[in-house]
Tab-separated table of N, CA and C in Angstrom:
chain	number	residue	atom	x	y	z
A	714	ASP	N	0.842	-1.183	0.000
A	714	ASP	CA	0.000	0.000	0.000
A	714	ASP	C	0.884	1.242	0.000
A	715	ASN	N	0.457	2.281	-0.699
A	715	ASN	CA	1.227	3.521	-0.787
A	715	ASN	C	0.969	4.379	0.445
A	716	ALA	N	1.731	4.133	1.492
A	716	ALA	CA	1.496	4.801	2.774
A	716	ALA	C	1.530	6.323	2.645
A	717	LEU	N	2.422	6.846	1.840
A	717	LEU	CA	2.531	8.298	1.728
A	717	LEU	C	1.460	8.896	0.823
A	718	LEU	N	0.753	8.058	0.070
A	718	LEU	CA	-0.260	8.566	-0.846
A	718	LEU	C	-1.677	8.264	-0.378
A	719	VAL	N	-1.817	7.606	0.759
A	719	VAL	CA	-3.138	7.297	1.287
A	719	VAL	C	-3.873	8.598	1.574
A	720	ASP	N	-5.148	8.642	1.197
A	720	ASP	CA	-5.999	9.820	1.407
A	720	ASP	C	-5.497	11.051	0.661
A	721	THR	N	-4.730	10.852	-0.389
A	721	THR	CA	-4.251	11.959	-1.197
A	721	THR	C	-4.889	11.867	-2.566
A	722	ASP	N	-5.544	12.937	-2.998
A	722	ASP	CA	-6.101	12.988	-4.343
A	722	ASP	C	-4.961	13.345	-5.286
A	723	VAL	N	-4.354	12.322	-5.893
A	723	VAL	CA	-3.156	12.549	-6.699
A	723	VAL	C	-3.450	13.273	-8.001
A	724	SER	N	-4.723	13.415	-8.375
A	724	SER	CA	-5.033	14.120	-9.616
A	724	SER	C	-4.688	15.610	-9.531
A	725	ASN	N	-4.606	16.141	-8.316
A	725	ASN	CA	-4.291	17.557	-8.134
A	725	ASN	C	-2.908	17.791	-7.540
A	726	VAL	N	-2.085	16.747	-7.517
A	726	VAL	CA	-0.777	16.842	-6.878
A	726	VAL	C	0.281	17.172	-7.923
A	727	ASP	N	1.224	17.989	-7.527
A	727	ASP	CA	2.335	18.372	-8.395
A	727	ASP	C	3.127	17.129	-8.807
A	728	PRO	N	3.363	16.943	-10.114
A	728	PRO	CA	4.094	15.753	-10.552
A	728	PRO	C	5.509	15.666	-9.993
A	729	THR	N	6.117	16.797	-9.691
A	729	THR	CA	7.448	16.778	-9.083
A	729	THR	C	7.378	16.182	-7.682
A	730	TRP	N	6.326	16.522	-6.935
A	730	TRP	CA	6.114	15.945	-5.602
A	730	TRP	C	5.934	14.440	-5.713
A	731	LEU	N	5.144	13.997	-6.698
A	731	LEU	CA	4.930	12.567	-6.892
A	731	LEU	C	6.231	11.854	-7.237
A	732	THR	N	7.058	12.494	-8.055
A	732	THR	CA	8.352	11.901	-8.402
A	732	THR	C	9.228	11.769	-7.159
A	733	THR	N	9.223	12.782	-6.318
A	733	THR	CA	9.991	12.729	-5.074
A	733	THR	C	9.497	11.592	-4.192
A	734	LYS	N	8.180	11.426	-4.109
A	734	LYS	CA	7.625	10.318	-3.329
A	734	LYS	C	8.035	8.985	-3.946
A	735	GLY	N	8.035	8.904	-5.269
A	735	GLY	CA	8.494	7.695	-5.945
A	735	GLY	C	9.931	7.380	-5.586
A	736	ASP	N	10.764	8.414	-5.549
A	736	ASP	CA	12.170	8.231	-5.170
A	736	ASP	C	12.284	7.692	-3.742
A	737	GLU	N	11.451	8.224	-2.848
A	737	GLU	CA	11.472	7.764	-1.458
A	737	GLU	C	11.055	6.294	-1.369
A	738	PHE	N	10.000	5.926	-2.089
A	738	PHE	CA	9.573	4.525	-2.107
A	738	PHE	C	10.697	3.641	-2.640
A	739	TYR	N	11.313	4.076	-3.719
A	739	TYR	CA	12.379	3.290	-4.352
A	739	TYR	C	13.539	3.075	-3.382
A	740	GLN	N	13.934	4.140	-2.694
A	740	GLN	CA	15.048	4.037	-1.751
A	740	GLN	C	14.739	3.087	-0.601
A	741	ARG	N	13.450	2.968	-0.255
A	741	ARG	CA	13.047	2.042	0.813
A	741	ARG	C	12.839	0.624	0.286
A	742	GLY	N	12.975	0.451	-1.024
A	742	GLY	CA	12.809	-0.870	-1.611
A	742	GLY	C	11.373	-1.215	-1.946
A	743	ASP	N	10.474	-0.247	-1.872
A	743	ASP	CA	9.063	-0.453	-2.202
A	743	ASP	C	8.863	-0.122	-3.682
A	744	ILE	N	9.285	-1.046	-4.537
A	744	ILE	CA	9.328	-0.808	-5.976
A	744	ILE	C	7.927	-0.605	-6.550
A	745	GLY	N	6.965	-1.394	-6.101
A	745	GLY	CA	5.600	-1.261	-6.609
A	745	GLY	C	5.012	0.112	-6.349
A	746	SER	N	5.203	0.616	-5.133
A	746	SER	CA	4.701	1.952	-4.804
A	746	SER	C	5.463	3.020	-5.571
A	747	ALA	N	6.746	2.807	-5.796
A	747	ALA	CA	7.529	3.757	-6.588
A	747	ALA	C	6.976	3.834	-8.013
A	748	ILE	N	6.701	2.677	-8.605
A	748	ILE	CA	6.141	2.659	-9.957
A	748	ILE	C	4.811	3.404	-9.984
A	749	ASN	N	3.973	3.169	-8.985
A	749	ASN	CA	2.685	3.857	-8.929
A	749	ASN	C	2.858	5.372	-8.849
A	750	ALA	N	3.764	5.832	-8.001
A	750	ALA	CA	3.989	7.275	-7.851
A	750	ALA	C	4.548	7.869	-9.140
A	751	TYR	N	5.529	7.193	-9.739
A	751	TYR	CA	6.089	7.689	-10.998
A	751	TYR	C	5.028	7.708	-12.095
A	752	SER	N	4.175	6.691	-12.134
A	752	SER	CA	3.127	6.628	-13.151
A	752	SER	C	2.140	7.777	-12.992
A	753	GLU	N	1.771	8.079	-11.753
A	753	GLU	CA	0.865	9.213	-11.511
A	753	GLU	C	1.519	10.526	-11.918
A	754	ALA	N	2.806	10.668	-11.635
A	754	ALA	CA	3.521	11.878	-12.053
A	754	ALA	C	3.513	11.998	-13.573
A	755	LEU	N	3.740	10.883	-14.251
A	755	LEU	CA	3.761	10.897	-15.712
A	755	LEU	C	2.376	11.109	-16.301
A	756	ASN	N	1.340	10.676	-15.601
A	756	ASN	CA	-0.025	10.973	-16.053
A	756	ASN	C	-0.278	12.472	-16.027
A	757	ALA	N	0.318	13.157	-15.057
A	757	ALA	CA	0.153	14.606	-14.929
A	757	ALA	C	1.042	15.358	-15.909
A	758	ASP	N	2.233	14.831	-16.169
A	758	ASP	CA	3.175	15.481	-17.080
A	758	ASP	C	4.041	14.406	-17.731
A	759	GLY	N	3.657	13.995	-18.903
A	759	GLY	CA	4.343	12.922	-19.613
A	759	GLY	C	5.689	13.297	-20.186
A	760	ARG	N	6.121	14.538	-19.967
A	760	ARG	CA	7.404	15.000	-20.521
A	760	ARG	C	8.551	14.936	-19.511
A	761	MET	N	8.335	14.272	-18.399
A	761	MET	CA	9.343	14.215	-17.339
A	761	MET	C	10.303	13.058	-17.613
A	762	VAL	N	11.391	13.366	-18.311
A	762	VAL	CA	12.353	12.350	-18.742
A	762	VAL	C	12.951	11.616	-17.546
A	763	GLU	N	13.344	12.352	-16.522
A	763	GLU	CA	13.972	11.713	-15.359
A	763	GLU	C	13.001	10.775	-14.641
A	764	THR	N	11.727	11.110	-14.653
A	764	THR	CA	10.729	10.242	-14.031
A	764	THR	C	10.547	8.972	-14.853
A	765	LEU	N	10.544	9.113	-16.174
A	765	LEU	CA	10.493	7.933	-17.037
A	765	LEU	C	11.670	7.004	-16.755
A	766	LEU	N	12.857	7.588	-16.617
A	766	LEU	CA	14.047	6.778	-16.365
A	766	LEU	C	14.004	6.132	-14.982
A	767	ALA	N	13.458	6.842	-14.008
A	767	ALA	CA	13.334	6.267	-12.669
A	767	ALA	C	12.375	5.085	-12.690
A	768	ARG	N	11.258	5.239	-13.427
A	768	ARG	CA	10.318	4.124	-13.507
A	768	ARG	C	10.933	2.964	-14.275
A	769	ALA	N	11.712	3.271	-15.312
A	769	ALA	CA	12.407	2.212	-16.056
A	769	ALA	C	13.330	1.434	-15.132
A	770	ALA	N	14.020	2.129	-14.224
A	770	ALA	CA	14.910	1.460	-13.272
A	770	ALA	C	14.120	0.515	-12.367
A	771	CYS	N	12.919	0.934	-11.985
A	771	CYS	CA	12.064	0.060	-11.171
A	771	CYS	C	11.732	-1.207	-11.942
A	772	TYR	N	11.321	-1.044	-13.194
A	772	TYR	CA	10.984	-2.211	-14.003
A	772	TYR	C	12.203	-3.115	-14.191
A	773	LEU	N	13.378	-2.510	-14.341
A	773	LEU	CA	14.600	-3.284	-14.476
A	773	LEU	C	14.844	-4.104	-13.204
A	774	ASP	N	14.649	-3.479	-12.046
A	774	ASP	CA	14.812	-4.194	-10.781
A	774	ASP	C	13.863	-5.385	-10.687
A	775	LEU	N	12.680	-5.240	-11.259
A	775	LEU	CA	11.689	-6.322	-11.235
A	775	LEU	C	11.868	-7.297	-12.403
A	776	ARG	N	12.889	-7.041	-13.216
A	776	ARG	CA	13.173	-7.858	-14.398
A	776	ARG	C	11.999	-7.898	-15.375
A	777	GLU	N	11.332	-6.753	-15.507
A	777	GLU	CA	10.240	-6.591	-16.461
A	777	GLU	C	10.776	-5.802	-17.647
A	778	ALA	N	11.283	-6.545	-18.615
A	778	ALA	CA	12.009	-5.934	-19.729
A	778	ALA	C	11.137	-5.037	-20.607
A	779	ASP	N	9.951	-5.494	-20.976
A	779	ASP	CA	9.146	-4.725	-21.925
A	779	ASP	C	8.792	-3.324	-21.429
A	780	PRO	N	8.242	-3.171	-20.201
A	780	PRO	CA	7.957	-1.804	-19.755
A	780	PRO	C	9.229	-0.982	-19.525
A	781	CYS	N	10.316	-1.637	-19.145
A	781	CYS	CA	11.588	-0.932	-18.971
A	781	CYS	C	12.040	-0.346	-20.306
A	782	ILE	N	12.010	-1.174	-21.339
A	782	ILE	CA	12.422	-0.724	-22.671
A	782	ILE	C	11.495	0.385	-23.168
A	783	ALA	N	10.193	0.220	-22.949
A	783	ALA	CA	9.229	1.233	-23.398
A	783	ALA	C	9.512	2.589	-22.755
A	784	ASP	N	9.800	2.589	-21.443
A	784	ASP	CA	10.102	3.853	-20.763
A	784	ASP	C	11.416	4.448	-21.258
A	785	CYS	N	12.410	3.607	-21.492
A	785	CYS	CA	13.694	4.102	-22.000
A	785	CYS	C	13.532	4.705	-23.392
A	786	MET	N	12.761	4.034	-24.242
A	786	MET	CA	12.535	4.551	-25.595
A	786	MET	C	11.770	5.874	-25.553
A	787	ALA	N	10.760	5.958	-24.686
A	787	ALA	CA	10.003	7.202	-24.543
A	787	ALA	C	10.912	8.332	-24.057
A	788	ALA	N	11.804	8.010	-23.124
A	788	ALA	CA	12.738	9.017	-22.610
A	788	ALA	C	13.687	9.488	-23.710
A	789	LEU	N	14.159	8.556	-24.528
A	789	LEU	CA	15.040	8.934	-25.638
A	789	LEU	C	14.325	9.831	-26.633
A	790	LYS	N	13.086	9.503	-26.956
A	790	LYS	CA	12.317	10.331	-27.890
A	790	LYS	C	12.101	11.729	-27.327
A	791	LEU	N	11.776	11.802	-26.041
A	791	LEU	CA	11.601	13.112	-25.419
A	791	LEU	C	12.907	13.886	-25.387
A	792	SER	N	13.993	13.211	-25.085
A	792	SER	CA	15.306	13.872	-25.045
A	792	SER	C	15.666	14.422	-26.411
A	793	ASP	N	15.440	13.631	-27.449
A	793	ASP	CA	15.714	14.101	-28.811
A	793	ASP	C	14.841	15.294	-29.159
A	794	SER	N	13.573	15.239	-28.765
A	794	SER	CA	12.640	16.322	-29.034
A	794	SER	C	13.072	17.589	-28.312
A	795	ILE	N	13.462	17.460	-27.054
A	795	ILE	CA	13.902	18.606	-26.268
A	795	ILE	C	15.181	19.190	-26.869
A	796	GLU	N	16.121	18.311	-27.239
A	796	GLU	CA	17.382	18.764	-27.814
A	796	GLU	C	17.143	19.486	-29.140
A	797	THR	N	16.262	18.951	-29.968
A	797	THR	CA	15.966	19.574	-31.252
A	797	THR	C	15.360	20.951	-31.050
A	798	ARG	N	14.420	21.077	-30.111
A	798	ARG	CA	13.817	22.383	-29.838
A	798	ARG	C	14.856	23.364	-29.320
A	799	PHE	N	15.768	22.905	-28.473
A	799	PHE	CA	16.801	23.765	-27.925
A	799	PHE	C	17.713	24.267	-29.035
A	800	GLU	N	18.123	23.357	-29.908
A	800	GLU	CA	19.010	23.732	-31.023
A	800	GLU	C	18.298	24.708	-31.958
A	801	THR	N	17.013	24.514	-32.198
A	801	THR	CA	16.248	25.409	-33.068
A	801	THR	C	16.143	26.787	-32.438
A	802	ASP	N	15.931	26.849	-31.129
A	802	ASP	CA	15.834	28.135	-30.443
A	802	ASP	C	17.143	28.902	-30.468
A	803	GLU	N	18.276	28.182	-30.458
A	803	GLU	CA	19.590	28.837	-30.468
A	803	GLU	C	19.921	29.439	-31.822
A	804	ALA	N	19.408	28.855	-32.886
A	804	ALA	CA	19.759	29.278	-34.248
A	804	ALA	C	19.178	30.624	-34.590
């Protein structure tokens, strides 16, 4: 059970806060709760590359290759998109 998220309406919670909670769960070894927190953060803001990578690490720890790869690929696509926009803005 997500002890830190009990009685919390996560639909109105800052995705950065959710990512921090995911990190706390992960550090305590509560991988399932970490995945849940990271997923809620990504539902609020799907452009959070570091959160995608953190969730990928959780899946890797659980030896769940497909979701790990999916998160890594999504992070790479976002990184490329961000880099392209940055380079375009500089020109």
